[in-house]
Structure formats: structure tokens, C-alpha cells
Amino acid sequence: MAHIGYSWSTFDALTQQVVKTINPKHILDIGAGGGKYGALLKDVVPECELTALECDDAAFPQLREVGYHHILPITADKLYERGNDLYDVVILGDVIEHMLHSQGRDLLEFLNYRSRYLIISTPECMPMSRAVFFEGHNSLWRPDSFGWHDYWAHQQCGLMHFYLLRGHDNWAGPGLAEVVHAANTAGIFNTHSNGAQLPVNLSIHDTRYKEPIDEHNVTLFRPL
């Protein structure tokens, strides 16, 4: 199916493990294309409600076939008109690099308040020019792009980056440290673009606000 584009398989096993640990009830897949993440996750969390955001109606039959329960036939910026929609996990797989950096940052901050976790997979140093703006690569997302966020995990594998952001919507369920530990000890591997299998080794970036209680203890503004 030529219209769905290509999505790297580098972090497929890691994504499955992370989602399994979070055990979400609602997932939003932004830029779902041909439904890679629905196919990847439907048996991992079979009770989860899968929603695809995809503006290409040629993809809809495939999305329904692989198991999405809902399709939002809109572009990502239209999510701002759906501010009451909440999700346990939002996935942007090989998507955010197609946006202007400013647009992607605004979208992530918006979704950070409407999800428990955000999963982002994105390449760097991969030029892709297209006549249609959003079909090309237009922004670079290295770790310094996430300095605005206070609690997230990251791993790079070749030219691919994986980010897991702990959202603000709901602090129930497994915390980021638990999700990262489960992934790092699961014996799974990322697939390098050269074919090598490299162990999963997510690292946590923690700048959460800590307020002193006394000289020995602090309280975290958000604990998980």
C-alpha cells in the first residue's frame, strides 16, 4: 500500500513491552497510516480501545481491518478542538519529524495534559523532500528538544530516537521508573538500521520539581 509510507521497525519490540506494562484502556495513534501500531499492539493489550488519527481516507479500510475501533479523519492540529478527549497512551511513530518544530512542540505540550504517556519514535539525519510539505521531513527531534519536559526516558539506536514522556493527565498505574525497568530487564532488542540487534537500555531524564520538607526529605510535585 503505497499511501501508508514507511515506518521503521527499530523500536517495535520496545513499544510492545512499554505498552504492555502501562496496560492502557485507550490509545491514540497519530498519523496511523496503514495501521502498523494497531497491528503491533492489538494482541498485546486486547481490551484496549484503539483510535487512529488519519486524514487519508484511502487508509481507512486497512485501519479497520487491522483492528482500530475509531478513526478520526482529521489532521493533528484539529485535536485542539477536542480538548476533552483523554488517552492513556498517545503514539507518534515516524510522524513528528513531518511537522514544523514549533507545531510539534505545541502539540506535545497539549497532549501532555491529556495523556498518561506519550510514545515518540523519530529519525534524525534522514533528508526527505516532497512537493507536499507534510510528506517530507521538516524538523529534528534530538534529546535537547525535550528540555521543556520534566520526566521522560530516551534511547537512540542508530539514526532513530525513542522517547517516552510521562504525561500529566493521570498519575495512576505504573510510573515511569517501573515502565523503564520492565523494558530494560525484558531481554528485548532494538533493530539497528544495519541489521544489528542492540539491547534495550532506556535512560530516564528527571527534572521534576522537588520541594523540601526538612533537611532529610523532599516531596515531589508529581510522584510517578
Short mmCIF file of N, CA, C and O in Angstrom, two decimals, residues 85-155:
data_model
loop_
_atom_site.label_atom_id
_atom_site.label_comp_id
_atom_site.label_asym_id
_atom_site.label_seq_id
_atom_site.Cartn_x
_atom_site.Cartn_y
_atom_site.Cartn_z
N ASP A 85 -10.94 15.11 25.00
CA ASP A 85 -10.54 13.74 24.72
C ASP A 85 -9.29 13.39 25.53
O ASP A 85 -8.29 14.12 25.47
N LEU A 86 -9.34 12.28 26.27
CA LEU A 86 -8.22 11.84 27.09
C LEU A 86 -7.80 10.44 26.66
O LEU A 86 -8.64 9.61 26.30
N TYR A 87 -6.49 10.18 26.73
CA TYR A 87 -5.96 8.88 26.32
C TYR A 87 -4.91 8.41 27.33
O TYR A 87 -4.21 9.23 27.93
N ASP A 88 -4.82 7.11 27.50
CA ASP A 88 -3.76 6.56 28.34
C ASP A 88 -2.41 6.66 27.65
O ASP A 88 -1.40 6.98 28.29
N VAL A 89 -2.39 6.37 26.37
CA VAL A 89 -1.15 6.42 25.58
C VAL A 89 -1.44 7.11 24.26
O VAL A 89 -2.43 6.81 23.60
N VAL A 90 -0.56 8.04 23.89
CA VAL A 90 -0.59 8.65 22.56
C VAL A 90 0.70 8.25 21.85
O VAL A 90 1.79 8.37 22.42
N ILE A 91 0.58 7.78 20.62
CA ILE A 91 1.74 7.34 19.83
C ILE A 91 1.94 8.25 18.64
O ILE A 91 1.00 8.54 17.90
N LEU A 92 3.17 8.72 18.47
CA LEU A 92 3.58 9.43 17.26
C LEU A 92 4.77 8.68 16.69
O LEU A 92 5.93 8.92 17.07
N GLY A 93 4.51 7.73 15.82
CA GLY A 93 5.55 6.88 15.26
C GLY A 93 5.95 7.35 13.87
O GLY A 93 5.16 7.26 12.93
N ASP A 94 7.18 7.86 13.73
CA ASP A 94 7.68 8.38 12.44
C ASP A 94 6.72 9.44 11.90
O ASP A 94 6.39 9.44 10.71
N VAL A 95 6.30 10.33 12.78
CA VAL A 95 5.30 11.35 12.42
C VAL A 95 5.78 12.75 12.72
O VAL A 95 5.67 13.66 11.90
N ILE A 96 6.33 12.97 13.92
CA ILE A 96 6.58 14.33 14.38
C ILE A 96 7.60 15.06 13.53
O ILE A 96 7.58 16.30 13.42
N GLU A 97 8.51 14.33 12.88
CA GLU A 97 9.51 14.97 12.03
C GLU A 97 8.91 15.56 10.76
O GLU A 97 9.57 16.33 10.04
N HIS A 98 7.66 15.24 10.47
CA HIS A 98 6.97 15.80 9.31
C HIS A 98 6.35 17.16 9.62
O HIS A 98 5.88 17.85 8.71
N MET A 99 6.34 17.55 10.89
CA MET A 99 5.75 18.83 11.31
C MET A 99 6.83 19.90 11.41
O MET A 99 8.03 19.60 11.52
N LEU A 100 6.42 21.16 11.39
CA LEU A 100 7.31 22.22 11.85
C LEU A 100 7.64 21.96 13.31
O LEU A 100 6.79 21.48 14.07
N HIS A 101 8.86 22.29 13.73
CA HIS A 101 9.24 22.03 15.11
C HIS A 101 8.30 22.75 16.08
O HIS A 101 7.88 22.18 17.11
N SER A 102 7.95 23.98 15.77
CA SER A 102 7.06 24.75 16.64
C SER A 102 5.69 24.10 16.75
O SER A 102 5.09 24.05 17.83
N GLN A 103 5.20 23.53 15.64
CA GLN A 103 3.90 22.86 15.66
C GLN A 103 3.97 21.57 16.47
O GLN A 103 3.05 21.25 17.24
N GLY A 104 5.04 20.83 16.30
CA GLY A 104 5.21 19.59 17.05
C GLY A 104 5.32 19.84 18.54
O GLY A 104 4.73 19.12 19.36
N ARG A 105 6.06 20.87 18.92
CA ARG A 105 6.21 21.22 20.33
C ARG A 105 4.87 21.62 20.94
O ARG A 105 4.50 21.19 22.04
N ASP A 106 4.12 22.45 20.22
CA ASP A 106 2.80 22.85 20.72
C ASP A 106 1.89 21.64 20.90
O ASP A 106 1.16 21.53 21.89
N LEU A 107 1.92 20.72 19.93
CA LEU A 107 1.07 19.53 20.01
C LEU A 107 1.46 18.67 21.20
O LEU A 107 0.59 18.18 21.94
N LEU A 108 2.75 18.47 21.43
CA LEU A 108 3.20 17.64 22.54
C LEU A 108 2.79 18.24 23.88
O LEU A 108 2.37 17.52 24.79
N GLU A 109 2.92 19.56 24.02
CA GLU A 109 2.53 20.18 25.28
C GLU A 109 1.02 20.04 25.51
O GLU A 109 0.57 19.80 26.64
N PHE A 110 0.24 20.17 24.46
CA PHE A 110 -1.21 19.98 24.55
C PHE A 110 -1.53 18.55 24.97
O PHE A 110 -2.31 18.31 25.91
N LEU A 111 -0.91 17.57 24.32
CA LEU A 111 -1.18 16.17 24.61
C LEU A 111 -0.63 15.75 25.97
O LEU A 111 -1.14 14.82 26.59
N ASN A 112 0.39 16.43 26.44
CA ASN A 112 0.98 16.12 27.75
C ASN A 112 -0.04 16.27 28.87
O ASN A 112 0.04 15.58 29.89
N TYR A 113 -1.03 17.14 28.67
CA TYR A 113 -2.09 17.35 29.66
C TYR A 113 -3.32 16.48 29.39
O TYR A 113 -4.31 16.59 30.11
N ARG A 114 -3.25 15.63 28.39
CA ARG A 114 -4.41 14.81 28.03
C ARG A 114 -4.05 13.34 27.85
O ARG A 114 -4.77 12.58 27.23
N SER A 115 -2.92 12.93 28.43
CA SER A 115 -2.50 11.53 28.32
C SER A 115 -1.64 11.15 29.51
O SER A 115 -1.05 12.00 30.18
N ARG A 116 -1.60 9.83 29.76
CA ARG A 116 -0.70 9.32 30.80
C ARG A 116 0.71 9.18 30.27
O ARG A 116 1.68 9.42 31.00
N TYR A 117 0.84 8.75 29.03
CA TYR A 117 2.15 8.56 28.41
C TYR A 117 2.10 8.97 26.95
O TYR A 117 1.08 8.79 26.27
N LEU A 118 3.23 9.48 26.46
CA LEU A 118 3.43 9.76 25.05
C LEU A 118 4.62 8.94 24.56
O LEU A 118 5.69 8.93 25.19
N ILE A 119 4.43 8.23 23.46
CA ILE A 119 5.50 7.45 22.83
C ILE A 119 5.83 8.10 21.49
O ILE A 119 4.94 8.29 20.65
N ILE A 120 7.10 8.41 21.30
CA ILE A 120 7.54 9.09 20.08
C ILE A 120 8.72 8.33 19.51
O ILE A 120 9.71 8.08 20.20
N SER A 121 8.62 7.98 18.24
CA SER A 121 9.74 7.39 17.50
C SER A 121 10.02 8.30 16.32
O SER A 121 9.11 8.65 15.56
N THR A 122 11.29 8.69 16.15
CA THR A 122 11.60 9.66 15.11
C THR A 122 13.06 9.53 14.66
O THR A 122 13.93 9.23 15.48
N PRO A 123 13.34 9.74 13.38
CA PRO A 123 14.71 9.66 12.88
C PRO A 123 15.41 11.03 12.88
O PRO A 123 14.76 12.07 12.98
N GLU A 124 16.71 11.01 12.78
CA GLU A 124 17.46 12.23 12.51
C GLU A 124 18.39 11.97 11.31
O GLU A 124 18.63 10.83 10.93
N CYS A 125 18.87 13.06 10.73
CA CYS A 125 19.82 12.96 9.60
C CYS A 125 19.26 12.10 8.48
O CYS A 125 19.99 11.29 7.88
N MET A 126 17.97 12.25 8.20
CA MET A 126 17.33 11.50 7.13
C MET A 126 16.54 12.47 6.25
O MET A 126 15.34 12.64 6.41
N PRO A 127 17.21 13.13 5.29
CA PRO A 127 16.51 14.09 4.43
C PRO A 127 15.39 13.41 3.63
O PRO A 127 15.56 12.30 3.12
N MET A 128 14.25 14.09 3.56
CA MET A 128 13.14 13.59 2.76
C MET A 128 12.36 14.81 2.26
O MET A 128 11.61 15.42 3.02
N SER A 129 12.61 15.20 1.03
CA SER A 129 11.95 16.36 0.45
C SER A 129 10.80 15.91 -0.44
O SER A 129 10.95 14.98 -1.23
N ARG A 130 9.67 16.56 -0.28
CA ARG A 130 8.49 16.24 -1.06
C ARG A 130 7.78 17.53 -1.47
O ARG A 130 7.88 18.55 -0.80
N ALA A 131 7.06 17.47 -2.59
CA ALA A 131 6.32 18.65 -3.06
C ALA A 131 5.24 19.04 -2.06
O ALA A 131 4.96 20.22 -1.86
N VAL A 132 4.61 18.05 -1.42
CA VAL A 132 3.63 18.30 -0.36
C VAL A 132 4.38 18.39 0.96
O VAL A 132 5.06 17.43 1.36
N PHE A 133 4.23 19.52 1.65
CA PHE A 133 5.06 19.81 2.82
C PHE A 133 5.07 18.68 3.84
O PHE A 133 6.14 18.20 4.25
N PHE A 134 3.90 18.22 4.28
CA PHE A 134 3.84 17.25 5.37
C PHE A 134 4.20 15.83 4.94
O PHE A 134 4.22 14.93 5.78
N GLU A 135 4.52 15.61 3.67
CA GLU A 135 5.04 14.32 3.25
C GLU A 135 6.55 14.25 3.37
O GLU A 135 7.14 13.18 3.24
N GLY A 136 7.19 15.41 3.60
CA GLY A 136 8.64 15.44 3.77
C GLY A 136 9.03 15.50 5.23
O GLY A 136 8.20 15.58 6.13
N HIS A 137 10.35 15.45 5.49
CA HIS A 137 10.87 15.62 6.84
C HIS A 137 11.22 17.08 7.02
O HIS A 137 11.95 17.66 6.21
N ASN A 138 10.74 17.67 8.12
CA ASN A 138 10.84 19.11 8.28
C ASN A 138 11.37 19.57 9.64
O ASN A 138 11.55 20.76 9.85
N SER A 139 11.63 18.65 10.55
CA SER A 139 12.13 19.05 11.87
C SER A 139 12.95 17.92 12.48
O SER A 139 12.77 16.75 12.15
N LEU A 140 13.85 18.30 13.39
CA LEU A 140 14.76 17.36 14.03
C LEU A 140 14.46 17.30 15.52
O LEU A 140 14.32 18.34 16.18
N TRP A 141 14.36 16.08 16.04
CA TRP A 141 13.96 15.88 17.44
C TRP A 141 15.02 15.07 18.17
O TRP A 141 14.91 13.86 18.33
N ARG A 142 16.05 15.77 18.60
CA ARG A 142 17.09 15.17 19.44
C ARG A 142 16.73 15.43 20.91
O ARG A 142 15.78 16.16 21.21
N PRO A 143 17.45 14.83 21.87
CA PRO A 143 17.06 14.98 23.28
C PRO A 143 16.94 16.42 23.76
O PRO A 143 16.11 16.71 24.63
N ASP A 144 17.72 17.35 23.20
CA ASP A 144 17.60 18.72 23.67
C ASP A 144 16.26 19.35 23.29
O ASP A 144 15.89 20.41 23.82
N SER A 145 15.51 18.70 22.40
CA SER A 145 14.17 19.19 22.05
C SER A 145 13.16 18.94 23.16
O SER A 145 12.03 19.46 23.10
N PHE A 146 13.54 18.14 24.17
CA PHE A 146 12.60 17.77 25.22
C PHE A 146 12.98 18.36 26.57
O PHE A 146 12.49 17.91 27.61
N GLY A 147 13.82 19.38 26.56
CA GLY A 147 14.23 20.02 27.79
C GLY A 147 13.08 20.68 28.54
O GLY A 147 13.17 20.93 29.74
N TRP A 148 11.98 20.95 27.84
CA TRP A 148 10.80 21.56 28.48
C TRP A 148 10.05 20.58 29.37
O TRP A 148 9.28 20.98 30.26
N HIS A 149 10.27 19.27 29.16
CA HIS A 149 9.53 18.25 29.91
C HIS A 149 10.34 17.81 31.12
O HIS A 149 11.57 17.80 31.08
N ASP A 150 9.65 17.43 32.19
CA ASP A 150 10.37 17.17 33.45
C ASP A 150 10.63 15.70 33.75
O ASP A 150 11.36 15.40 34.69
N TYR A 151 10.02 14.76 32.96
CA TYR A 151 10.16 13.36 33.36
C TYR A 151 9.92 12.48 32.15
O TYR A 151 8.77 12.26 31.76
N TRP A 152 11.01 11.98 31.56
CA TRP A 152 10.90 11.23 30.32
C TRP A 152 12.09 10.30 30.18
O TRP A 152 13.08 10.39 30.89
N ALA A 153 11.95 9.35 29.26
CA ALA A 153 13.00 8.37 29.00
C ALA A 153 13.34 8.37 27.52
O ALA A 153 12.52 8.73 26.67
N HIS A 154 14.57 7.93 27.22
CA HIS A 154 15.06 8.02 25.84
C HIS A 154 16.07 6.91 25.56
O HIS A 154 16.81 6.48 26.43
N GLN A 155 16.07 6.46 24.31
CA GLN A 155 17.17 5.65 23.79
C GLN A 155 17.35 5.96 22.31
O GLN A 155 16.37 6.14 21.58
#
